Coordinates of C-alpha atoms in Angstrom, one line a residue:
Chain A
M1 CA 87.0 130.4 86.5
E2 CA 85.3 128.5 84.1
K3 CA 84.7 130.2 80.5
V4 CA 82.2 131.2 78.6
L5 CA 81.5 131.5 74.6
M6 CA 80.8 135.5 74.5
K7 CA 80.0 137.8 71.1
G8 CA 82.2 140.0 71.6
N9 CA 79.9 143.0 71.8
E10 CA 77.5 141.0 74.4
A11 CA 81.6 140.9 76.6
I12 CA 81.1 144.5 76.6
A13 CA 77.8 145.0 78.2
E14 CA 78.7 142.4 81.1
A15 CA 82.0 143.7 81.5
A16 CA 80.6 147.0 81.9
I17 CA 78.1 146.1 84.3
M18 CA 81.1 143.8 86.5
A19 CA 83.3 147.6 86.7
G20 CA 79.5 149.0 88.5
C21 CA 77.8 150.3 85.1
R22 CA 74.4 150.5 86.3
H23 CA 73.6 153.2 83.7
F24 CA 72.8 152.4 79.9
F25 CA 71.7 154.9 77.3
G26 CA 71.8 154.3 73.3
Y27 CA 70.3 154.4 70.6
P28 CA 70.3 150.7 67.9
I29 CA 72.6 150.6 65.1
T30 CA 74.4 147.5 63.6
P31 CA 77.0 145.8 64.5
Q32 CA 77.0 147.2 68.0
T33 CA 72.9 145.9 68.8
E34 CA 73.9 143.2 71.0
V35 CA 75.1 145.3 73.4
A36 CA 72.2 147.7 73.5
A37 CA 70.5 144.0 73.4
Y38 CA 72.5 142.4 76.4
M39 CA 71.8 145.9 78.5
S40 CA 68.4 145.8 78.2
K41 CA 68.0 142.2 79.2
R42 CA 70.1 142.9 82.3
L43 CA 70.0 145.9 83.9
P44 CA 66.7 146.1 85.1
K45 CA 67.7 142.7 86.8
I46 CA 69.9 143.9 89.0
G47 CA 68.7 148.0 89.8
G48 CA 69.9 149.4 86.7
V49 CA 68.4 151.4 84.1
Y50 CA 68.4 150.5 80.4
L51 CA 66.8 153.7 78.0
Q52 CA 66.3 153.3 74.4
A53 CA 66.8 156.7 73.8
E54 CA 65.2 158.3 70.3
S55 CA 68.4 159.6 69.1
E56 CA 71.9 158.8 70.0
I57 CA 72.2 162.8 70.6
S58 CA 69.6 162.0 73.1
S59 CA 71.3 159.3 74.3
I60 CA 75.0 160.8 74.4
N61 CA 73.5 163.7 76.7
M62 CA 71.5 161.1 79.1
I63 CA 75.1 160.0 80.2
L64 CA 76.0 163.5 80.2
G65 CA 73.9 164.0 83.3
A66 CA 74.5 160.4 84.9
A67 CA 78.2 161.2 84.3
S68 CA 77.4 164.7 86.0
A69 CA 76.1 162.9 89.7
G70 CA 78.7 160.8 90.0
V71 CA 77.6 157.0 88.4
R72 CA 79.3 154.8 85.7
A73 CA 77.3 154.8 82.7
M74 CA 78.1 153.8 78.8
T75 CA 76.5 154.2 75.7
S76 CA 77.3 152.8 72.1
S77 CA 76.8 152.8 68.9
S78 CA 79.0 152.6 65.2
S79 CA 80.3 155.1 63.1
P80 CA 77.4 157.1 62.5
G81 CA 75.8 157.5 65.5
I82 CA 78.9 158.5 66.7
S83 CA 79.2 161.2 64.9
L84 CA 75.8 162.1 65.9
M85 CA 77.2 162.5 69.2
S86 CA 80.4 164.4 68.9
E87 CA 78.3 167.5 69.9
G88 CA 78.1 165.7 73.5
I89 CA 81.2 164.5 73.8
S90 CA 83.0 167.7 73.6
Y91 CA 80.5 169.0 76.4
M92 CA 81.8 166.1 78.9
A93 CA 85.6 166.6 77.6
A94 CA 84.4 169.8 78.8
C95 CA 82.7 169.4 82.0
D96 CA 85.3 166.5 83.1
L97 CA 83.1 164.2 83.2
P98 CA 84.1 160.7 83.0
S99 CA 82.0 158.4 80.7
V100 CA 82.5 155.0 78.3
I101 CA 81.7 155.3 75.0
V102 CA 81.6 152.0 72.7
N103 CA 82.1 152.6 68.8
I104 CA 81.8 149.2 66.6
Q105 CA 83.1 150.7 63.4
R106 CA 80.9 150.0 59.8
G107 CA 82.2 151.0 56.8
G108 CA 81.9 154.9 56.2
P109 CA 81.3 157.6 54.7
G110 CA 77.9 158.9 54.9
L111 CA 75.8 155.9 56.0
G112 CA 78.2 153.7 54.4
G113 CA 77.3 149.9 55.3
I114 CA 76.8 147.3 57.9
Q115 CA 80.4 145.7 57.7
P116 CA 83.6 146.0 59.6
S117 CA 85.7 149.1 60.1
Q118 CA 88.5 151.0 61.2
A119 CA 88.0 154.5 59.2
D120 CA 86.8 155.9 62.2
Y121 CA 90.3 156.7 63.9
W122 CA 91.0 159.9 63.4
Q123 CA 87.6 160.4 64.6
A124 CA 87.9 158.6 67.7
T125 CA 91.8 159.6 68.2
R126 CA 91.6 163.6 66.6
S127 CA 88.5 164.8 66.6
S128 CA 85.8 163.1 68.6
G129 CA 83.9 166.8 69.0
H130 CA 84.9 171.1 68.3
G131 CA 88.2 172.6 70.7
D132 CA 91.0 171.5 73.0
F133 CA 90.3 167.6 74.1
H134 CA 91.8 164.5 73.8
I135 CA 89.3 161.0 74.7
I136 CA 91.5 157.8 75.6
A137 CA 90.7 155.1 72.9
L138 CA 91.0 151.6 73.7
A139 CA 91.6 149.1 71.1
P140 CA 90.7 145.5 72.2
N141 CA 91.8 142.8 69.8
S142 CA 90.0 139.8 71.6
I143 CA 87.1 138.9 73.4
Q144 CA 89.2 138.5 76.8
E145 CA 90.7 141.5 75.9
I146 CA 87.0 143.2 75.7
V147 CA 86.3 142.3 78.8
D148 CA 89.3 143.4 81.0
L149 CA 90.1 146.6 79.3
T150 CA 86.6 147.1 79.4
Q151 CA 86.6 147.1 82.3
R152 CA 89.6 149.3 82.2
A153 CA 88.0 152.1 80.8
F154 CA 85.8 153.0 83.7
D155 CA 88.8 153.1 85.7
L156 CA 90.8 154.9 83.7
A157 CA 87.6 157.4 83.0
D158 CA 87.4 158.0 86.9
T159 CA 90.8 159.2 87.7
Y160 CA 91.9 161.5 84.7
R161 CA 87.3 162.8 84.9
M162 CA 87.4 162.2 80.8
P163 CA 85.4 160.8 78.3
V164 CA 86.7 156.9 77.0
I165 CA 86.0 155.3 73.6
I166 CA 86.3 151.6 73.5
L167 CA 87.0 151.4 69.4
G168 CA 85.7 148.0 68.2
D169 CA 84.7 147.2 65.0
G170 CA 82.1 144.7 63.4
I171 CA 84.3 141.8 63.2
L172 CA 85.3 141.8 67.4
G173 CA 81.4 143.4 68.1
Q174 CA 80.1 140.2 66.8
M175 CA 82.6 137.2 66.5
M176 CA 82.7 134.9 69.1
E177 CA 85.3 133.4 71.4
P178 CA 85.6 131.9 75.7
V179 CA 86.0 134.3 77.7
E180 CA 86.3 134.5 81.8
L181 CA 84.9 136.8 82.9
R182 CA 87.5 138.0 85.6
P183 CA 87.7 141.0 87.4
N184 CA 89.4 144.1 86.7
I185 CA 88.7 147.2 88.2
S186 CA 90.2 149.3 91.2
A187 CA 89.5 148.3 94.6
N188 CA 89.4 152.0 95.6
P189 CA 88.3 154.0 92.5
P190 CA 88.7 157.7 93.4
E191 CA 85.8 159.6 95.2
K192 CA 83.5 161.3 93.2
T193 CA 83.6 164.9 95.3
W194 CA 82.6 166.7 92.4
A195 CA 79.6 165.5 91.6
A196 CA 76.6 166.9 91.5
N197 CA 74.4 164.4 93.4
G198 CA 72.9 166.9 96.2
T199 CA 74.5 168.5 99.0
G200 CA 73.0 167.1 102.0
G201 CA 72.8 170.2 103.4
K202 CA 76.6 169.7 104.2
R203 CA 78.8 171.3 100.9
K204 CA 78.3 174.1 98.6
K205 CA 76.3 173.0 95.5
N206 CA 78.6 171.3 92.5
I207 CA 78.5 172.7 89.6
I208 CA 78.8 170.9 86.2
N209 CA 79.5 173.6 83.0
S210 CA 81.2 174.1 79.7
L211 CA 80.1 178.0 79.5
Y212 CA 83.6 180.4 81.1
L213 CA 82.2 184.3 80.2
K214 CA 86.1 185.4 80.5
P215 CA 88.5 183.9 77.6
D216 CA 91.5 183.4 80.4
Q217 CA 89.8 181.4 82.5
L218 CA 88.6 179.3 79.7
E219 CA 92.4 179.5 78.6
Q220 CA 93.5 178.7 81.9
I221 CA 91.7 175.4 82.5
N222 CA 92.0 174.0 79.1
F223 CA 95.9 174.3 80.5
E224 CA 95.1 172.9 83.2
R225 CA 93.2 170.4 81.6
F226 CA 95.3 169.3 79.1
K227 CA 98.6 168.6 81.7
R228 CA 96.7 165.5 82.8
Y229 CA 96.7 164.8 78.9
K230 CA 100.6 165.2 79.3
L231 CA 99.9 162.7 82.4
V232 CA 97.2 160.2 80.6
E233 CA 100.3 159.8 77.6
K234 CA 102.8 159.6 80.1
K235 CA 101.4 157.0 82.0
E236 CA 98.1 155.0 79.9
A237 CA 99.9 154.1 76.3
L238 CA 99.8 150.4 76.2
H239 CA 101.2 147.8 73.3
E240 CA 101.4 144.4 72.5
A241 CA 104.8 143.4 71.1
Y242 CA 105.1 139.9 68.6
L243 CA 107.5 139.1 67.5
T244 CA 109.4 142.3 67.3
D245 CA 112.9 141.5 68.5
D246 CA 114.4 140.2 65.2
A247 CA 112.0 141.6 62.9
D248 CA 113.3 143.2 59.7
I249 CA 109.8 144.5 58.9
I250 CA 107.1 145.5 62.0
L251 CA 103.3 145.3 61.2
V252 CA 101.7 148.1 62.7
A253 CA 98.0 147.1 63.5
Y254 CA 95.1 146.8 65.5
G255 CA 91.5 146.1 65.9
A256 CA 90.6 143.0 64.5
T257 CA 93.0 143.5 62.0
S258 CA 96.3 143.3 63.6
R259 CA 94.9 139.3 64.1
I260 CA 94.7 138.6 60.7
C261 CA 98.4 139.9 60.3
R262 CA 99.5 137.7 63.2
N263 CA 97.9 134.4 60.7
A264 CA 100.7 136.7 58.0
I265 CA 103.3 137.1 60.0
T266 CA 103.2 133.0 60.4
Q267 CA 103.4 132.5 57.4
A268 CA 106.0 134.9 56.6
R269 CA 108.5 133.4 59.0
A270 CA 107.5 129.7 57.8
N271 CA 108.7 131.5 54.4
G272 CA 112.1 132.7 56.0
V273 CA 110.8 136.4 56.3
K274 CA 111.7 137.6 59.3
A275 CA 108.1 140.1 60.3
G276 CA 106.7 141.6 63.8
L277 CA 103.7 143.3 64.9
L278 CA 104.0 146.3 67.1
R279 CA 100.4 146.7 68.3
P280 CA 98.4 149.5 69.6
I281 CA 96.0 148.5 72.4
T282 CA 95.9 152.5 73.0
L283 CA 95.6 154.6 70.0
W284 CA 95.7 157.6 71.9
P285 CA 97.7 157.6 74.1
F286 CA 99.5 156.2 70.8
P287 CA 102.6 154.0 72.1
V288 CA 105.4 155.9 70.9
Q289 CA 108.2 154.6 73.1
A290 CA 107.1 151.4 72.0
I291 CA 107.2 151.9 68.4
K292 CA 110.3 153.8 68.4
Q293 CA 112.5 151.0 70.2
T294 CA 111.6 148.3 67.5
M295 CA 112.9 151.2 65.0
Q296 CA 116.5 149.6 66.4
R297 CA 116.8 146.6 64.2
A298 CA 113.7 147.1 62.1
K299 CA 114.3 148.6 57.9
A300 CA 110.6 149.2 56.8
F301 CA 107.1 149.2 58.3
I302 CA 103.9 148.5 57.3
C303 CA 100.6 149.9 58.5
V304 CA 97.3 147.7 58.2
E305 CA 94.2 149.1 59.0
M306 CA 90.8 149.1 57.4
S307 CA 90.7 152.3 56.2
M308 CA 92.1 154.5 53.8
G309 CA 95.1 155.1 55.9
Q310 CA 94.6 157.0 59.4
M311 CA 96.9 155.4 61.9
I312 CA 99.7 155.8 59.7
D313 CA 100.0 159.0 60.7
D314 CA 101.1 158.8 64.2
V315 CA 103.6 155.7 63.1
K316 CA 105.3 157.8 60.9
L317 CA 105.3 160.5 63.4
A318 CA 106.5 157.6 66.3
I319 CA 109.6 157.2 64.1
E320 CA 110.3 160.7 62.8
C321 CA 109.8 159.1 59.1
E322 CA 112.9 157.9 59.6
R323 CA 112.4 154.1 57.8
P324 CA 109.6 153.7 55.3
V325 CA 106.4 153.2 56.6
A326 CA 103.9 151.4 53.5
F327 CA 100.3 151.1 53.7
L328 CA 97.9 148.1 53.4
G329 CA 94.2 148.9 53.9
R330 CA 90.7 148.0 52.4
T331 CA 88.0 150.2 53.0
G332 CA 83.9 150.1 52.9
G333 CA 83.3 147.2 54.5
M334 CA 85.6 144.9 53.3
V335 CA 88.5 142.6 55.1
H336 CA 91.7 141.8 55.0
T337 CA 93.0 138.0 54.0
P338 CA 96.2 137.0 54.7
E339 CA 97.3 136.4 51.9
E340 CA 97.2 139.7 50.3
I341 CA 99.2 140.6 54.0
L342 CA 102.0 138.3 53.1
A343 CA 102.0 139.4 49.5
K344 CA 102.6 143.0 51.1
I345 CA 105.0 142.0 53.7
E346 CA 107.7 139.7 51.1
A347 CA 107.2 143.0 48.3
V348 CA 107.9 145.1 51.9
D349 CA 111.0 142.9 52.2
R350 CA 112.1 143.1 48.5
G351 CA 112.6 147.1 48.8
E352 CA 109.0 148.0 46.9
T353 CA 108.3 150.2 49.8
A354 CA 106.1 152.3 48.3
Chain B
M1 CA 60.1 108.5 51.1
Y2 CA 61.8 110.3 54.3
Y3 CA 60.2 107.5 56.6
G4 CA 63.0 104.7 56.4
P5 CA 64.8 102.9 58.3
K6 CA 68.4 105.3 58.3
K7 CA 71.3 104.5 56.4
F8 CA 73.4 107.7 58.1
D9 CA 74.5 106.9 61.4
E10 CA 73.6 110.5 62.6
P11 CA 71.0 110.8 64.9
M12 CA 68.1 112.1 63.5
T13 CA 65.0 113.0 63.1
H14 CA 62.5 111.7 60.8
A15 CA 60.7 114.5 59.5
R16 CA 60.7 116.1 56.5
I17 CA 61.5 119.8 57.2
T18 CA 63.3 120.0 60.8
L19 CA 63.8 123.8 61.9
F20 CA 66.5 125.1 64.1
A21 CA 65.5 128.4 66.9
G22 CA 66.9 129.2 69.9
H23 CA 69.5 131.9 71.6
Y24 CA 71.7 133.7 69.3
G25 CA 75.2 132.4 70.0
S26 CA 73.7 128.7 70.5
G27 CA 74.9 127.2 66.8
K28 CA 72.2 126.8 65.0
T29 CA 73.6 128.1 61.8
N30 CA 76.5 125.6 61.8
L31 CA 74.1 123.1 63.0
A32 CA 71.3 123.7 60.3
V33 CA 74.4 123.8 57.5
N34 CA 75.9 119.7 59.1
Y35 CA 72.0 118.9 59.1
A36 CA 71.1 120.0 55.5
I37 CA 74.3 118.1 54.3
A38 CA 73.7 114.4 56.8
L39 CA 69.5 115.0 54.7
K40 CA 71.7 115.2 51.5
H41 CA 74.1 111.7 52.8
L42 CA 70.6 110.3 53.9
H43 CA 68.7 111.1 50.7
P44 CA 70.7 111.6 48.1
G45 CA 68.1 111.6 45.1
S46 CA 66.2 114.8 46.9
R47 CA 66.1 118.5 47.0
V48 CA 67.2 119.4 50.2
I49 CA 67.2 122.9 50.3
L50 CA 68.4 125.1 53.6
A51 CA 66.1 127.7 54.2
D52 CA 68.6 130.5 55.8
L53 CA 65.3 132.3 57.9
D54 CA 67.7 134.8 59.5
I55 CA 66.9 138.5 59.4
V56 CA 68.3 139.5 62.7
N57 CA 72.1 138.6 62.1
P58 CA 74.0 141.0 59.5
Y59 CA 77.6 138.5 59.8
F60 CA 78.3 134.9 60.1
R61 CA 75.4 133.2 57.9
S62 CA 74.8 130.3 56.2
L63 CA 75.8 132.1 53.2
D64 CA 79.6 132.2 54.4
S65 CA 79.4 128.1 53.9
A66 CA 77.7 128.6 50.4
D67 CA 81.0 126.3 48.8
A68 CA 80.5 123.6 51.1
L69 CA 76.8 123.5 50.3
E70 CA 77.0 124.0 46.9
C71 CA 79.7 120.9 46.9
A72 CA 76.7 118.8 48.9
G73 CA 74.3 119.8 46.3
I74 CA 72.2 121.6 48.7
E75 CA 70.1 124.9 47.5
I76 CA 70.4 127.7 50.0
I77 CA 67.5 130.2 50.1
A78 CA 68.3 133.2 51.5
S79 CA 67.1 136.8 52.1
Q80 CA 68.8 138.4 49.1
F81 CA 69.9 141.3 51.2
A82 CA 72.1 138.8 53.2
N83 CA 75.9 139.5 53.4
S84 CA 75.2 142.9 52.0
N85 CA 74.8 146.4 53.3
L86 CA 71.4 146.4 53.2
E87 CA 68.8 145.4 56.3
A88 CA 66.2 144.4 54.8
P89 CA 63.7 142.6 57.0
S90 CA 62.3 140.1 53.9
M91 CA 62.4 136.9 52.5
P92 CA 62.4 135.8 49.4
G93 CA 59.1 134.1 47.8
E94 CA 61.1 130.7 47.4
A95 CA 61.5 130.3 50.8
M96 CA 57.4 129.0 50.4
I97 CA 59.1 125.6 48.4
L98 CA 60.4 123.9 51.3
F99 CA 56.4 123.8 51.8
D100 CA 54.5 123.4 48.2
N101 CA 57.1 120.9 46.8
K102 CA 56.5 117.7 49.3
A103 CA 59.2 116.1 47.6
C104 CA 62.1 118.2 48.3
C105 CA 62.9 117.9 51.8
G106 CA 65.1 120.6 54.2
V107 CA 66.4 122.7 57.0
I108 CA 65.0 126.1 58.2
D109 CA 67.8 127.9 60.0
V110 CA 66.1 130.8 62.2
G111 CA 67.2 134.0 63.8
G112 CA 68.3 134.2 67.3
D113 CA 66.0 134.7 70.3
E114 CA 62.6 136.1 69.3
R115 CA 64.0 138.9 68.0
G116 CA 64.8 136.6 65.3
A117 CA 62.0 134.1 65.6
Y118 CA 58.8 136.8 64.5
A119 CA 60.0 135.7 60.6
V120 CA 59.5 132.2 61.5
G121 CA 55.7 133.9 62.0
R122 CA 54.6 134.2 58.5
Y123 CA 54.7 130.4 57.9
S124 CA 54.0 128.8 61.4
D125 CA 50.1 128.1 60.2
Y126 CA 52.6 125.5 57.0
I127 CA 55.2 124.3 60.0
R128 CA 51.9 123.6 61.9
E129 CA 50.5 121.5 58.8
E130 CA 53.5 120.5 58.0
N131 CA 54.5 118.6 61.6
V132 CA 57.8 120.0 61.1
D133 CA 60.8 119.3 64.2
A134 CA 60.9 122.5 65.5
L135 CA 64.5 121.7 67.3
L136 CA 65.5 124.6 70.5
V137 CA 69.2 124.7 70.4
C138 CA 70.9 125.1 73.8
N139 CA 74.8 125.7 75.1
K140 CA 75.0 125.8 78.3
Y141 CA 78.3 127.7 77.8
R142 CA 76.3 130.9 76.9
P143 CA 76.5 133.3 79.8
L144 CA 71.9 133.9 79.2
S145 CA 71.7 130.4 78.9
R146 CA 73.6 129.2 81.4
E147 CA 70.5 127.8 83.4
P148 CA 68.6 125.5 82.9
E149 CA 65.7 127.6 83.8
Q150 CA 67.0 130.6 81.4
V151 CA 66.5 128.3 79.0
L152 CA 63.3 128.0 79.3
S153 CA 62.4 131.5 79.2
I154 CA 64.4 131.7 76.3
K155 CA 61.9 129.1 74.2
N156 CA 58.9 130.5 75.8
E157 CA 59.4 134.1 74.1
I158 CA 60.8 131.9 70.6
E159 CA 57.5 130.0 70.7
N160 CA 55.2 133.2 71.6
A161 CA 57.1 135.2 68.8
A162 CA 57.1 132.7 65.8
R163 CA 54.0 131.3 66.6
I164 CA 55.3 127.9 66.9
K165 CA 55.7 124.9 69.6
F166 CA 59.4 123.4 69.8
T167 CA 59.2 119.7 69.6
G168 CA 62.8 118.4 71.0
L169 CA 65.8 119.6 72.1
V170 CA 69.5 119.9 71.0
N171 CA 72.0 119.9 73.3
N172 CA 74.8 122.3 71.7
S173 CA 77.0 123.4 74.3
N174 CA 80.6 124.3 73.1
L175 CA 83.2 127.1 74.2
G176 CA 84.7 127.2 70.5
A177 CA 87.7 125.7 69.9
Q178 CA 88.7 125.2 73.4
T179 CA 85.7 122.7 73.7
T180 CA 87.4 119.8 75.4
P181 CA 85.5 115.8 76.1
E182 CA 84.5 117.2 79.8
H183 CA 82.4 120.5 78.2
I184 CA 80.3 118.3 77.0
I185 CA 79.4 115.2 79.0
S186 CA 79.2 118.3 82.1
S187 CA 76.4 119.6 79.0
L188 CA 74.4 116.3 79.6
R189 CA 73.5 116.8 83.0
Y190 CA 72.1 120.6 82.0
I191 CA 70.7 119.4 79.1
N192 CA 68.6 116.4 80.7
R193 CA 67.6 119.2 83.5
V194 CA 66.1 121.2 80.8
S195 CA 64.2 118.4 79.2
E196 CA 62.6 117.8 82.7
L197 CA 61.7 121.5 82.5
C198 CA 60.2 121.5 79.3
G199 CA 59.0 117.5 79.2
L200 CA 60.9 117.2 75.3
P201 CA 63.1 115.0 74.4
V202 CA 66.8 115.8 73.5
I203 CA 67.3 114.3 70.0
F204 CA 70.7 114.7 70.4
T205 CA 74.2 116.7 70.8
G206 CA 76.5 118.2 68.6
A207 CA 80.3 117.7 69.0
A208 CA 82.6 118.9 67.1
R209 CA 84.3 115.8 64.4
G210 CA 88.0 115.9 66.8
L211 CA 85.6 115.7 69.9
A212 CA 83.3 112.4 68.5
D213 CA 86.7 110.5 69.5
Y214 CA 87.1 111.1 72.5
L215 CA 83.4 109.8 74.2
P216 CA 83.4 106.8 72.8
G217 CA 79.8 105.1 74.0
M218 CA 78.1 108.1 74.2
T219 CA 75.2 108.0 72.6
G220 CA 72.7 110.4 70.6
L221 CA 75.8 112.5 68.8
F222 CA 75.8 114.5 66.1
C223 CA 79.0 115.5 64.6
L224 CA 80.4 118.4 63.4
D225 CA 81.8 120.2 61.1
I226 CA 82.8 123.2 61.7
H227 CA 81.7 125.6 58.6
G228 CA 82.2 129.9 58.0
K229 CA 84.7 132.3 58.3
N230 CA 88.0 131.7 60.2
E231 CA 90.8 134.2 58.3
W232 CA 90.7 136.3 61.6
R233 CA 90.9 132.8 63.8
I234 CA 94.2 132.8 66.6
N235 CA 95.3 130.0 69.4

């Protein structure tokens, strides 16, 4: 298949179209605007609907409506916009609605800035909205992986009837790489017998709702939903291990940061320090077992994030605090250099793990 | 002083000012940076200016190549908010130097698509008066400009937004670091078809310096150094 040169944001949009998404609702915000721009050009030509809503609150509720009708729908935004969507995401989780939400993170908190960041990890994995629920969080680190995972996101959403977030960052959204637009979707997606898309006079009405008048009924529904989450945790965790087999020091990083870590690891190995990278591809479910396994040999871990330290908690939990976990963070839109990561690896190798 | 015989063996236009516009991601900024450096080689005694009119692209800007440009003695004029956290679609007054000071020469780097081209409109009268060479940058390997017909509609959209007419084409077909000589050879048919459809001449084909060696006998090749950020590049 002939490769094309694509920007991360365009790749998300094209992959969604390949997955059968014909409904996009969104509101522009840097650094993800090209997702919407691409959809606005492509969807009208293929019988789809592109609609620029008046706000992110509207976009997410339009997604809720489209998902209720059983179609594949997507919205995308960047950090502050995702905060505005919180209520809608919680409602969709409560209604067991599949959907794909894209967050191309920028510096925060608040209006923050337009440069890349990974400071919405807690938001994506812990608190996408109020109430007891999870969403699946996918963290690609290349444009090809964006193409593959965006398609997969739609299948995961339909299979488990839950929202899936693609957690990228400004670098991934803006950078360009050659990609193969190869299909990566299930040939037999589950039939949406629950969708409110007309009874045709043949069945009872389907009702999409998140209000329960009896607390015991709501508790029971939450119990059932969490059984499904257990299944997701068991079956869907993804990771990539890079030079971890003989590594004394394991870096844990995702997204664009993991790419810079790879360059630092190459330099560290040239200097005689055996470092490796464990890259979570799913942030929820977190690849707990994969990280645990690297502990057999590793003497220390370094969590590298474009944040003040959010994933580090999950790393410590995964290894049950049995090894020191050092942290190297940049924030506010600043990006690590391979040199500063190398310096951290060498410091940890000398035993400076604080 | 800019119309003498070429001292630099790159295929270049002879206009005092050359403008690069096109679909976003077609490689305009890198072209503009390389072209400005080549202009300085051609006219070492002249003031050479790179005017970055891109007010839509938040990352990957000519300012990322500031070191290479300053080293070559080229002045950069860009939005004072470029590479900052502020998105203010504004250009500094200095951008007019390029038109006011007839002794300098330079390059104009325009933002992608019609969205980026609106910023040119403010200078369109000067661009017409000055006979600026306005070049449409084309990349066969970008998904929305793969077909010559798609390039034609991008051309019309940009011309309407910028209120200028293109005078030539640049074939900048590339797949980033994975570009092979075959990619460039197979793009020639594409650019010739674009040229047929819109009646504009192909001014040159851009190719990374390492590739040019594998393209002996190809005429109209402009060698490019790849500038910009690379700490997250992986092979």
